Amino acid sequence: MKRLTKKLMAGTFAIGLALVSATGAASADSSEPIKIPIKNWSSQIVMAHVIGGMFESMGNNVEYVPVDNQASFEAVRVGDITILQEVWQSTMQNAYYNAMEKGGLIDAGTHAAETLEEMGVPNWVIEQGLCPGLPSWEALKDCSAAFATPDSGGKGRWLEGPQSWHGEVMPNRIKGLGLDDTWTVKFAGGADALWTELEAAKKEGRGTVIFNWTPNFTDASGFTFIEFPEYYDGCRIADGGTMDTTGCGSPKGWLKKGAFWKFPKTHPNAYRAFSQLSFTTPQIGSMAALVDVDKMTHEDAAKKWLADNEDVWKPWATSVLGEGN
Amino acid sequence: MPSYLKSSKAIQFGVLFIAFFLLNALIGPSESNYLWRLPPLLKDIPFLINDLVRGLMFEWMPIDVYDPSIDEYEQKPLFREITRAISSSFSFVINAVREFILGGSKTIVAFSSWDFIKENPWAVWPALPWTVVVGWAMVLGYKLQGRNLAFLTGVAGLYIAAFGQWSPSMQTLSFILIAAPVSVFLGLALGVFAYKSKAVEAFLNPLLNVAQTMPHYSYLVPIIVLFGVGDHAAALVTILFATPSMVRLVLLGLKNVPTDVVDAGRMSGCNDFQMLFRVLIPTAKRDVLIGVNQVVMQCLSMTVIAAFIGAQGLGSNLLIALNSLRIGTGLEIGICIVLIAVVFDKMSLAWANKQTDYFADLSFTKRYRHFLIMAAILVGGIVMAMIGSIIFEEDFNYFYIVPHNKGLTTAPFWQAGVDWVWDTFFYTLKSFNEWLITGVLVPMRDAYLAMPVVATFLLVMGTAYILAGLRSALIVGGFLLFIAFSEYWDRALITMYMATFAVVVSGIIGITLGAACAQNTFASKAVLLFCDFLQTFPSFIYLIPVIMLFGITDTSVLIASLAFASVPATRFTVEGLRSVPPVLQDAGSMCGVSRLQRLISIEIPIAFPHIMLGVNQTVNFALMMVIIGAFIGTIDLGQLILKAISEPQGTGIGITLGVCVAFIGLAVDQIIRTWANKRKLALGLN
Amino acid sequence: MASQGDEAEQRQAVIKCESVYKIFGNNAQSLLQNAQGKIDAKDALAAGCIVGVNNVSFEVSEGELLVIMGLSGSGKSTLLRCISRLTDATGGKIFVDGQDLLTMNSKQLMEVRRDKMGMVFQNFGLLPHKTVLENIAFPLQVKGINTKDSIERAMNMAELVGLSGRENYFPRELSGGQQQRVGIARSLAVEPDIWFLDEPFSALDPLIRKEMQDEFLRLQSVLNKTILFVTHDFDEALRLADRIAIMKEGVIEQLDTPANIVLDPATEYVRKFTQEVPREKVLKIEDVMDPYDSTEEMSDIKVSKNAIIEVVAEQILSQDKAVGVVDDNDNIVGSLHSSHVINVLFGNRSQEQQG
């Protein structure tokens, strides 16, 4: 009977007033919510909730704002979102540095994770011997026919991300490597177009050379990046390189964080925690996997991750508290 | 029309084409020949626009604003402060509606502060159990129309809750509940202004066209800076998109009010206000209601685009689902959007019709009864939620809020469906696709790109002259000149090639389908319903299977465009043919024409002006989808617009590109509208 | 004719038009300023204008039923619209109850319309979204009369025009004649002094039209309004009018009583209308009687001076002697010989045909 009463009470609360347990910790942070962007890929969303959970554990209010990736760089400058938690070098550095130049966005440090963003092939391409010699780029010289599409004019096709990601880098690379007689670059409209192509190619069993990155949910089904001549600063034409050097591959990419310039002032503790925060590649991978593989909701995945990895994130949060006291 | 006139038009076109091909043959590609390509005289325009917009957003008339959070004064431009004030009022209303259903504390914060919430943790508005909201909606449906609408509402609510889309659906709904009425109100107001003053009409017309044809992505950055990211900004963009067709239909309806009715109103001694609200608008009700329907459809068709600038709800969930290729989930979300559209549409129609029967509805007890039932539902829902908290001890309380992604799912079924489509059709489609690309699309694109600029002008302006007269030809020429002097002529040609293809094919599909279905009342209704479905079902969902089947090619872009752009052509054809006076049909029958002859020689010519207005909208829709095709992968203006967003000078470039797209739409609009009006006059349909 | 005019002057002129013009086109004002009296059609054409109403002056006295008759394009409806100010006249003056209508601001005009004017339209002009009752009550509600009183009044009006039992129908559910009954009831709901009817029966079937005309006469005999009635139907005009104004190309060709118009057409144009008119059906005894001569030997039969010839013709023709004509008080005011009747009925007409 007592149990039932208790449950009824719980039910009343459920439809009644939500009880938020007040955190006793003293904090100099403003009670204005920290606005965290939700973009459209899994790891970013889970990470948003992980970081949000960390902020909440420190007594901050958090608000999640869905926003387009391209739009987020403008939004963070005027403070409509407070942080950028996942800035990929290859696809977003243009937008990131442009926003910083315009003012309003500050660099909030770099994750430990190293990313790789490069042209590559799904593993079955190698297994079926569609292009013997891969992953070395030299192999591409003789197998372009297997990668032709109706609109590529007989040439093999590289499917690159949208032009807004790296501009002319891939067309230049093809020319720099002397592959432009047999290969051409097609720009896809977005990430989902890339994944759809990957899926379609797999179903049909045909080859495809496609832009991809790791960590990513495609890692699970097997993906091999092509090995191009090594990258060094200034090898690309845009960075002062020549046609001879622009054939270089992609650098090991960084994964940066950014913040609205007022964030350190309004939420000093949260900002310090955020700037110290640094995830590794396996950590990010495990966040994405909870959703992509285990089919959890993003919120649940974040809760589980926070619970499982207290030793990872607690130091960032508590060290701040220690300093604050 | 006498036959010699008909043939004279044919001769005119013949001469035009000969001249066009001669120019094509005579002028070869050459950088220095201005007959081949005009010099980019306007290439600085994007930068001018950029400076202008940025000045407005960041520099013009700075005022000192105290920011308590950092205890400093900050200089902010006046204009942005004003736009931000507008958006925060929107934000407040949207949040108030949303939190009434889903719970939250922002509305309370608006009257106090975040500190207050922090110190008083009880100050949170509780969410209503979904059962209560659905129950209330059903009562509303019953009150407005009766059992059928209540049933439909119940089914929709149950579907949404069962598939775990409750919260996002209510988020979307709360933003539609603001955007749609505001659009309707604005549309009414502007429509009335345009009706009252020719000058206002002349001023509004191009603005409406631009608002409808300019791709949203091209003014994304200014919108974000001025209005912020979130539901309020999304609502504003939606309003911008949904209002024009309302204005048009209100204006059309008001113009069609019989003069006798207007006179009767005046002779009854109506003042302006009474005239408007008791005579004109009620008499124009049919068109006004079509406008309301269009507003609802367009608001919901914007849910996905709205998610780009921060609208919470189904749109953003859909994008997330599609980004990891979960087509089944995407489909379920898409159906939620369609269901909300249908229920919302039916309720607004029923409400508008209800208004007239105020006599039958005066009985006070009846109203009272509905409130009683609603109160009972509230209590019942709460009790059920309490019971639910016992039953679902270890799990979520399904009688309170069905959490996102924890409901039923049919995703595996749909996934299997996609697989089946693949297995069944892929190889057939593949050869078709190859033929289409190598045999039609690529040659067509090359032909467009190989046109000397003078030849393009000749063809377009000549067509405009023959069909619509000199004035239209000059206007169209002006639009094209802007594009030709910009740096984007070649890209624009590619956009034009895809749009042309999409318009021609969807025009053929739409008119054929419309003409076939118009022969039968049931088929007409069915096809119009299907049009509603296609218009609100987010195209992003079928983009995925389309890309799988046809690859990242122009074919995919065009198929997506066809699905969307066929809608207005079909809709207007059905409406146009259904409104042909029966007398004419009888007259035709008595002349002994066959069914087909009657259609071709009587009904279609009479309905022609109306059909052309549909084709006009088809052009707009096709352009819009071709631009959105940038998300698949194109090399036209759309791709540049997408690219411009992250560029330093992107604001100006984006707007300039958007204007180029709008001008293509406006040019076609000019020709078709003038032509249709001329035909209307000739047929005495005014 | 003279006696008619005197009579009209004795009564108060409810509507008075002085040199009213309505000119369509951009140069209307300059054309009007240069005009002396009637505007010449050629001048108007040269100025790119069309003259709808051309220098029209007349008066309508209280309780009088003036029919404005003309073919389409004659400017009759335009004239009516000027007088009701649904269009603004280009020039001239229009007085209603002595008030200058053209100088009124929109508020005053609104008041005049709400209290003094009612109008019936050719295509009924009913509000499609309102029921019969609501349509009739509409002018009352516009005035601000509360729902209960206005509906009560509308019920009475519906009964008056014979629509009892159809109060809750929508216009689309009614026949044309019924719709026009609604229009009539609506126009009378505010009990106006002045009643405008713009071709009210033209859209109806001939049989219904006849019925509605009878209905109209019945109503007028009860209500005794001051009426401007526009029609293109000469028979209708003859049937209803106290006086008829015949219009052609914006000009009033003749304004007179039906009898005078039939007996004495002022212009060739008017004559054409009168030719086919069966006079015995139009003319009254007093229109054709001779002055009473007390020396003359009279028949025993007496006829009323108000009787239509057709009705009493057989009686008169059966007598050899002249028949006495009496007024309402049974005083003999004239005499009529059968030969005279024959002359009226057949004589003149054969002359006309020969001529």
Tab-separated table of C-alpha atoms in Angstrom, chain A residues 62 90 105 140 165 193 217 221-222 228 234 247:
chain	number	residue	atom	x	y	z
A	62	VAL	CA	21.675	24.265	-21.012
A	90	SER	CA	38.936	19.499	-43.642
A	105	LEU	CA	34.154	33.520	-32.415
A	140	LEU	CA	44.373	4.771	-59.946
A	165	TRP	CA	34.114	22.015	-48.031
A	193	ALA	CA	24.393	12.127	-50.627
A	217	PHE	CA	29.689	5.461	-38.685
A	221	SER	CA	31.319	-1.544	-42.744
A	222	GLY	CA	34.946	-1.166	-43.775
A	228	PHE	CA	48.493	10.005	-51.604
A	234	GLY	CA	52.230	24.872	-48.478
A	247	GLY	CA	48.921	16.347	-55.656
